[in-house]
Amino acid sequence: MSSLKKQSGSLQEKAGISPPEITNSAAISQIQINRRKQPSSDELIKGILDQNRTALSRAITLVESTHPEHAEKANDVIKGCLPHANRSIRIGITGVPGVGKSTFIEAFGKFLTALGKKVAVLAVDPSSSLSHGSILGDKTRMEELVKDENAFIRPSASGDTLGGVARKTRESIILCEAAGFDTIIIETVGVGQSETAVHSMVDFFLLLKISGAGDELQGIKRGIMEMADAIVINKADGDNIKKANQAKLEFNRALHLFPPKKSTWQPKVTTCSAITNDGIPEIWDTISSYFEMTNETGYFQEKRKDQNQFWMIETINEQLKLNFYNKPEIITQLEQNKKAVQNDELSPFAAAQRLLKLYFEERTK
Ligand SMILES: Nc1nc2c(ncn2[C@@H]2O[C@H](COP(=O)(O)OP(=O)(O)OP(=O)(O)O)[C@@H](O)[C@H]2O)c(=O)[nH]1
Ligand SMILES: [Mg+2]
């Protein structure tokens, strides 16, 4: 069975088809979850804590489900996993399409599993709802990692809003951690606001770049550079090595112009090749020294606490919005009010007030 097919279990589960078998014999012996029956939340929690991948996959599918009935069960599973989560490092990786994210994650992930780490790869890609997750198509670029029993790769959740996709990924992080994964890699394609969402759920943020023709800094969003804890210039191999080193100098110079980070960490610029593996161990050294430093200063925990607060507020915002826009009366009234605003019969502010009033009145009925 192809690796691609093997990993599409969650999607097949969603479609009501039983998931494909897992070829790893150790995993098979671990499976206690009856696939035909819907496992209870307690069974899922137990399975996850037993490091059972089928349980983990099913729980993530539950978290990703938009079915209202699943939400409560998903919450129960997360609650049960929470005391066992948090013991990991979370690394975000971003970069424009084609920069080599998937190839890099394959190389870096293999390097980490060789060190004895357990690596989970998740993705935030709201655009993937149509294509069922670009990371899934990328499985061919992660051929080795897919087969690695110390790695778990999951395509991006689908969803209409970035907030929704990001929440699901964040909850999946908790599940992966409870299942014993100690290194979580979150990939996102560098478009839209998805980097900001990923930045707010990871400890270390890595920006992947490739060298161009001396115009490295052009077209790069200032905000992304400010978020980066490391900039890695990929594809530093063959004829590209010289250009990559020049780019490194330029980025280093540019980074020094930014105000110091709250963490007091000075972002590093390095080069690597995801094909030859050159520079990959050095990236891990950089990340390790970041964790050492932020653990010593207490910044690591402080940032996670801030992130938890942030996600609480984000979730409230997201749910309120969903609740508002899904109300049938609001759907009808919204259209009418939009027209009224367009025809200058009503000010935008008055229209908004009118709709909100209607919403709150409906709520108190
Ligand atoms: N020479 C060289 N080629 C690389 C390297 N890393 C990736 N590539 C190639 O660059 C192309 C794009 O790599 P991907 O890993 O698919 O890039 P990506 O960032 O995941 O792309 P999207 O999934 O489309 O966002 C592929 O043809 C890779 O083989 C590298 O270090 N050196
Ligand atoms: Mg990719």
Coordinates of C-alpha atoms and ligand atoms in Angstrom, one line a residue:
M1 CA 0.0 0.0 0.0
S2 CA 1.3 3.4 -0.8
S3 CA 2.4 5.7 2.0
L4 CA 0.0 8.3 0.7
K5 CA -3.0 6.0 1.0
K6 CA -1.9 4.7 4.3
Q7 CA -2.0 8.2 5.9
S8 CA -5.4 9.2 4.6
G9 CA -7.2 7.2 7.3
S10 CA -8.8 10.2 8.8
L11 CA -10.3 11.3 5.5
Q12 CA -11.6 7.9 4.8
E13 CA -13.0 7.6 8.3
K14 CA -14.9 10.8 7.6
A15 CA -16.3 9.4 4.5
G16 CA -17.6 6.4 6.5
I17 CA -15.2 4.0 5.0
S18 CA -13.1 2.0 7.4
P19 CA -9.6 3.2 7.7
P20 CA -6.8 1.3 6.0
E21 CA -4.7 -1.1 8.0
I22 CA -1.6 0.0 9.6
T23 CA 1.4 -2.0 8.4
N24 CA 3.5 -1.6 11.5
S25 CA 3.2 -4.8 13.5
A26 CA 3.9 -3.1 16.8
A27 CA 1.0 -0.7 16.1
I28 CA -1.3 -3.6 15.2
S29 CA -0.6 -5.4 18.5
Q30 CA -1.4 -2.2 20.3
I31 CA -4.8 -1.7 18.7
Q32 CA -7.6 -2.3 21.2
I33 CA -10.0 0.1 19.6
N34 CA -12.7 -1.7 17.6
R35 CA -12.8 0.2 14.4
R36 CA -16.4 -0.5 13.5
K37 CA -17.8 0.8 16.8
Q38 CA -17.5 4.4 17.8
P39 CA -15.1 4.4 20.7
S40 CA -16.2 6.2 23.8
S41 CA -14.3 9.2 25.0
D42 CA -12.8 7.1 27.8
E43 CA -11.6 4.5 25.3
L44 CA -10.1 7.2 23.2
I45 CA -8.3 8.8 26.1
K46 CA -7.0 5.4 27.3
G47 CA -5.9 4.6 23.7
I48 CA -4.1 7.9 23.3
L49 CA -2.3 7.6 26.7
D50 CA -1.3 4.1 25.5
Q51 CA 0.3 5.7 22.5
N52 CA -2.1 4.0 20.2
R53 CA -2.1 5.8 16.8
T54 CA -5.5 4.7 15.7
A55 CA -7.0 6.2 18.9
L56 CA -5.0 9.4 18.2
S57 CA -6.2 9.6 14.6
R58 CA -9.8 9.0 15.6
A59 CA -9.6 11.6 18.3
I60 CA -8.2 14.2 15.9
T61 CA -11.0 13.4 13.5
L62 CA -13.4 14.0 16.3
V63 CA -11.8 17.3 17.1
E64 CA -12.0 18.3 13.4
S65 CA -15.6 17.3 13.0
T66 CA -18.1 20.1 12.5
H67 CA -20.9 17.9 13.8
P68 CA -22.3 19.5 16.9
E69 CA -22.7 16.1 18.6
H70 CA -19.0 15.5 18.3
A71 CA -18.0 18.7 19.9
E72 CA -18.9 17.6 23.4
K73 CA -17.1 14.3 23.0
A74 CA -14.1 16.0 21.6
N75 CA -14.0 18.3 24.6
D76 CA -14.1 15.3 26.9
V77 CA -11.2 13.7 25.2
I78 CA -9.2 16.9 25.3
K79 CA -9.9 17.4 28.9
G80 CA -8.7 13.8 29.6
C81 CA -5.5 14.4 27.7
L82 CA -4.7 17.8 29.0
P83 CA -3.0 16.7 32.2
H84 CA -0.6 14.6 30.0
A85 CA 0.0 17.3 27.4
N86 CA 2.5 20.2 27.4
R87 CA 5.6 18.1 27.7
S88 CA 6.9 18.8 24.3
I89 CA 8.5 21.5 22.2
R90 CA 6.4 23.0 19.4
I91 CA 8.1 24.3 16.3
G92 CA 6.4 26.3 13.6
I93 CA 7.7 26.3 10.0
T94 CA 6.6 28.7 7.4
G95 CA 7.7 29.6 3.9
V96 CA 6.2 30.4 0.5
P97 CA 5.2 27.5 -1.7
G98 CA 8.1 25.7 -3.2
V99 CA 10.6 26.8 -0.7
G100 CA 11.0 23.2 0.5
K101 CA 9.0 23.0 3.6
S102 CA 7.9 19.4 3.1
T103 CA 11.4 18.3 2.0
F104 CA 12.9 20.1 5.0
I105 CA 10.4 18.5 7.4
E106 CA 11.3 15.1 6.0
A107 CA 15.0 15.7 6.5
F108 CA 14.6 17.4 9.9
G109 CA 12.1 15.0 11.1
K110 CA 14.3 12.0 10.3
F111 CA 17.2 13.7 12.0
L112 CA 15.0 14.1 15.1
T113 CA 13.7 10.6 15.2
A114 CA 17.3 9.4 14.8
L115 CA 18.0 11.3 18.0
G116 CA 15.2 9.3 19.7
K117 CA 12.6 11.9 19.5
K118 CA 8.9 11.3 18.7
V119 CA 7.8 13.8 16.1
A120 CA 4.3 14.8 15.1
V121 CA 3.7 16.9 12.0
L122 CA 0.5 19.0 11.8
A123 CA -0.4 21.7 9.4
V124 CA -2.5 24.9 9.3
D125 CA -3.6 25.5 5.8
P126 CA -7.2 26.9 5.5
S127 CA -6.9 26.9 1.8
S128 CA -6.7 23.1 1.9
S129 CA -10.4 22.4 2.5
L130 CA -10.9 21.8 -1.2
S131 CA -7.7 19.8 -1.9
H132 CA -8.0 17.8 1.3
G133 CA -4.8 19.3 2.6
S134 CA -1.8 20.1 0.5
I135 CA 0.4 18.3 3.1
L136 CA -1.4 15.1 2.1
G137 CA -0.3 15.5 -1.5
D138 CA 3.1 16.2 -0.1
K139 CA 3.3 12.8 1.5
T140 CA 5.5 11.8 -1.5
R141 CA 8.0 14.3 -0.2
M142 CA 7.9 12.8 3.2
E143 CA 8.2 9.2 2.1
E144 CA 10.7 8.2 4.8
L145 CA 9.1 10.1 7.6
V146 CA 5.7 8.6 6.8
K147 CA 7.1 5.2 7.4
D148 CA 8.9 6.1 10.5
E149 CA 7.2 4.6 13.6
N150 CA 8.4 7.5 15.7
A151 CA 6.7 10.0 13.4
F152 CA 3.0 10.9 13.0
I153 CA 1.9 13.1 10.0
R154 CA -1.5 14.6 9.8
P155 CA -2.8 16.8 7.0
S156 CA -4.4 20.2 7.8
A157 CA -7.9 20.2 9.1
S158 CA -10.4 21.6 6.6
G159 CA -12.5 24.5 7.4
D160 CA -13.8 27.8 6.1
T161 CA -12.1 30.1 8.5
L162 CA -8.5 30.3 9.6
G163 CA -9.7 30.6 13.2
G164 CA -11.5 27.3 12.9
V165 CA -8.6 25.4 11.3
A166 CA -6.2 26.9 13.8
R167 CA -8.3 25.9 16.8
K168 CA -8.5 22.3 15.5
T169 CA -4.7 22.2 15.1
R170 CA -4.2 23.6 18.5
E171 CA -6.4 20.9 20.0
S172 CA -4.6 18.3 18.0
I173 CA -1.3 19.4 19.5
I174 CA -2.7 18.5 22.9
L175 CA -3.7 15.0 21.7
C176 CA -0.4 14.4 20.1
E177 CA 1.5 15.4 23.2
A178 CA -0.7 13.1 25.3
A179 CA 0.1 10.3 22.9
G180 CA 3.8 10.8 23.7
F181 CA 5.0 13.0 20.9
D182 CA 7.7 15.2 22.3
T183 CA 8.4 17.3 19.2
I184 CA 5.5 18.9 17.4
I185 CA 6.1 20.5 14.0
I186 CA 3.4 22.8 12.6
E187 CA 3.7 23.6 9.0
T188 CA 2.0 26.5 7.3
V189 CA 2.3 28.0 3.9
G190 CA 3.3 31.6 4.0
V191 CA 0.1 33.2 2.8
G192 CA -2.6 35.1 4.5
Q193 CA -2.6 35.3 8.2
S194 CA -1.8 31.6 8.8
E195 CA 1.7 32.4 10.0
T196 CA 0.4 34.6 12.7
A197 CA -2.0 31.8 13.9
V198 CA 0.9 29.3 13.9
H199 CA 3.2 31.7 15.6
S200 CA 0.7 31.9 18.4
M201 CA 0.7 28.2 19.0
V202 CA 4.4 27.3 18.9
D203 CA 7.4 27.9 21.0
F204 CA 9.9 28.4 18.2
F205 CA 9.1 29.9 14.8
L206 CA 11.3 29.1 11.8
L207 CA 11.1 30.9 8.5
L208 CA 12.3 29.0 5.5
K209 CA 13.7 31.0 2.6
I210 CA 15.6 30.4 -0.6
S211 CA 18.1 32.8 -2.0
G212 CA 17.2 34.8 -5.0
A213 CA 19.2 37.2 -7.1
G214 CA 20.2 39.6 -4.4
D215 CA 16.7 40.8 -3.7
E216 CA 16.2 38.6 -0.7
L217 CA 14.5 41.2 1.4
Q218 CA 12.0 42.3 -1.2
G219 CA 8.5 41.0 -1.0
I220 CA 9.0 39.6 2.5
K221 CA 6.5 40.7 5.0
R222 CA 8.1 42.6 7.8
G223 CA 5.8 41.0 10.3
I224 CA 7.0 37.5 9.4
M225 CA 10.6 38.5 9.9
E226 CA 9.8 39.9 13.2
M227 CA 8.1 36.7 14.3
A228 CA 11.0 34.5 13.2
D229 CA 13.3 33.0 15.8
A230 CA 15.4 31.6 13.0
I231 CA 15.6 32.2 9.3
V232 CA 16.9 29.2 7.4
I233 CA 18.0 29.6 3.8
N234 CA 17.2 26.3 2.2
K235 CA 18.5 24.7 -1.0
A236 CA 22.1 25.7 -0.1
D237 CA 23.5 23.0 -2.3
G238 CA 25.4 22.8 -5.6
D239 CA 25.7 26.2 -7.4
N240 CA 23.4 27.7 -4.9
I241 CA 25.8 27.7 -1.9
K242 CA 27.4 31.0 -2.7
K243 CA 24.1 32.8 -3.2
A244 CA 22.7 31.2 0.0
N245 CA 25.7 32.5 2.0
Q246 CA 25.1 36.0 0.6
A247 CA 21.5 35.9 1.5
K248 CA 22.5 34.8 5.0
L249 CA 24.6 38.0 5.4
E250 CA 21.8 40.2 4.1
F251 CA 19.2 38.6 6.5
N252 CA 21.6 38.9 9.4
R253 CA 22.1 42.6 8.7
A254 CA 18.3 43.2 8.4
L255 CA 17.5 41.3 11.5
H256 CA 19.8 43.4 13.6
L257 CA 17.7 46.4 12.7
F258 CA 14.7 45.0 14.4
P259 CA 14.0 45.9 18.0
P260 CA 15.1 43.2 20.6
K261 CA 12.6 40.4 21.2
K262 CA 10.7 40.1 24.5
S263 CA 12.5 36.7 24.8
T264 CA 15.8 38.6 24.5
W265 CA 16.7 35.9 21.9
Q266 CA 18.7 37.1 19.0
P267 CA 17.2 35.4 15.9
K268 CA 19.7 33.3 14.0
V269 CA 20.2 33.0 10.2
T270 CA 21.6 29.7 8.8
T271 CA 21.7 27.9 5.5
C272 CA 20.8 24.3 4.9
S273 CA 20.0 21.8 2.2
A274 CA 17.0 19.5 2.8
I275 CA 18.4 17.3 0.1
T276 CA 22.0 16.8 1.3
N277 CA 21.2 17.4 5.0
D278 CA 23.9 20.0 5.2
G279 CA 23.1 22.4 8.0
I280 CA 20.3 20.3 9.5
P281 CA 22.2 19.4 12.8
E282 CA 23.1 23.1 13.2
I283 CA 19.4 24.1 13.1
W284 CA 18.7 21.6 15.9
D285 CA 21.6 23.2 17.9
T286 CA 20.1 26.6 17.4
I287 CA 16.6 25.4 18.5
S288 CA 18.1 23.6 21.5
S289 CA 20.0 26.6 22.7
Y290 CA 16.7 28.6 22.3
F291 CA 14.9 26.2 24.6
E292 CA 17.8 26.1 27.1
M293 CA 17.8 29.9 27.3
T294 CA 14.0 30.4 27.5
N295 CA 13.7 27.7 30.1
E296 CA 16.3 29.4 32.2
T297 CA 14.7 32.8 32.0
G298 CA 11.2 31.4 32.4
Y299 CA 10.1 32.9 29.1
F300 CA 9.1 29.5 27.8
Q301 CA 6.4 29.0 30.3
E302 CA 5.4 32.6 30.3
K303 CA 4.8 32.5 26.5
R304 CA 2.7 29.3 26.7
K305 CA 0.6 30.9 29.4
D306 CA 0.1 34.0 27.2
Q307 CA -0.8 31.7 24.3
N308 CA -3.4 29.9 26.3
Q309 CA -5.1 33.2 27.2
F310 CA -4.9 34.3 23.6
W311 CA -6.6 31.1 22.4
M312 CA -9.3 31.3 25.0
I313 CA -10.2 34.7 23.7
E314 CA -9.8 33.6 20.1
T315 CA -12.2 30.7 20.6
I316 CA -14.8 32.9 22.2
N317 CA -14.5 35.3 19.3
E318 CA -14.8 32.5 16.8
Q319 CA -17.8 30.9 18.5
L320 CA -19.6 34.2 18.9
K321 CA -19.1 35.0 15.3
L322 CA -20.3 31.6 14.1
N323 CA -23.3 31.7 16.4
F324 CA -24.2 35.1 15.1
Y325 CA -23.8 34.5 11.4
N326 CA -25.5 31.1 11.5
K327 CA -28.8 32.4 13.1
P328 CA -31.5 32.1 10.4
E329 CA -33.0 35.5 11.3
I330 CA -29.6 37.1 11.1
I331 CA -29.0 35.5 7.7
T332 CA -32.2 37.1 6.3
Q333 CA -31.8 40.4 8.0
L334 CA -28.2 40.7 7.1
E335 CA -29.0 40.7 3.4
Q336 CA -31.7 43.3 3.8
N337 CA -29.5 45.5 5.9
K338 CA -26.7 45.2 3.4
K339 CA -28.9 46.5 0.7
A340 CA -30.1 49.3 2.9
V341 CA -26.5 50.3 3.5
Q342 CA -25.7 50.1 -0.1
N343 CA -28.6 52.3 -1.1
D344 CA -27.6 54.9 1.6
E345 CA -30.8 54.3 3.4
L346 CA -29.0 53.3 6.6
S347 CA -25.6 54.0 8.0
P348 CA -23.3 51.0 8.4
F349 CA -23.1 51.6 12.1
A350 CA -26.9 51.8 12.5
A351 CA -27.3 48.6 10.5
A352 CA -24.8 46.8 12.7
Q353 CA -26.6 48.0 15.8
R354 CA -29.9 46.9 14.5
L355 CA -28.6 43.4 13.7
L356 CA -26.8 43.0 17.0
K357 CA -29.9 44.1 18.9
L358 CA -31.9 41.5 17.0
Y359 CA -29.3 38.9 17.9
F360 CA -29.3 39.7 21.6
E361 CA -33.1 39.9 21.7
E362 CA -33.4 36.5 20.1
R363 CA -30.9 35.2 22.6
T364 CA -32.8 36.3 25.6
K365 CA -36.1 35.0 24.3
Ligands
LIG1 N1 18.2 21.6 -4.5 C1 17.4 21.5 -3.6 N2 16.1 21.3 -3.9 C2 15.2 21.3 -2.9 C3 15.6 21.4 -1.5 N3 14.5 21.3 -0.7 C4 13.4 21.2 -1.5 N4 13.8 21.1 -2.8 C5 13.0 21.0 -4.0 O1 12.1 22.1 -4.1 C6 10.8 21.7 -4.6 C7 9.7 22.1 -3.6 O2 9.9 21.4 -2.4 P1 8.7 21.2 -1.4 O3 9.3 20.5 -0.2 O4 7.6 20.5 -2.1 O5 8.3 22.6 -1.0 P2 7.1 23.2 -0.1 O6 7.6 24.4 0.5 O7 6.6 22.1 0.8 O8 6.0 23.5 -1.2 P3 4.4 23.7 -1.0 O9 3.9 22.4 -0.3 O10 3.9 23.8 -2.3 O11 4.2 24.9 -0.1 C8 10.9 20.2 -4.8 O12 11.2 19.9 -6.1 C9 12.1 19.8 -3.9 O13 12.8 18.6 -4.4 C10 17.0 21.6 -1.2 O14 17.4 21.7 -0.1 N5 17.8 21.6 -2.3
MG2 MG 4.8 21.2 1.0

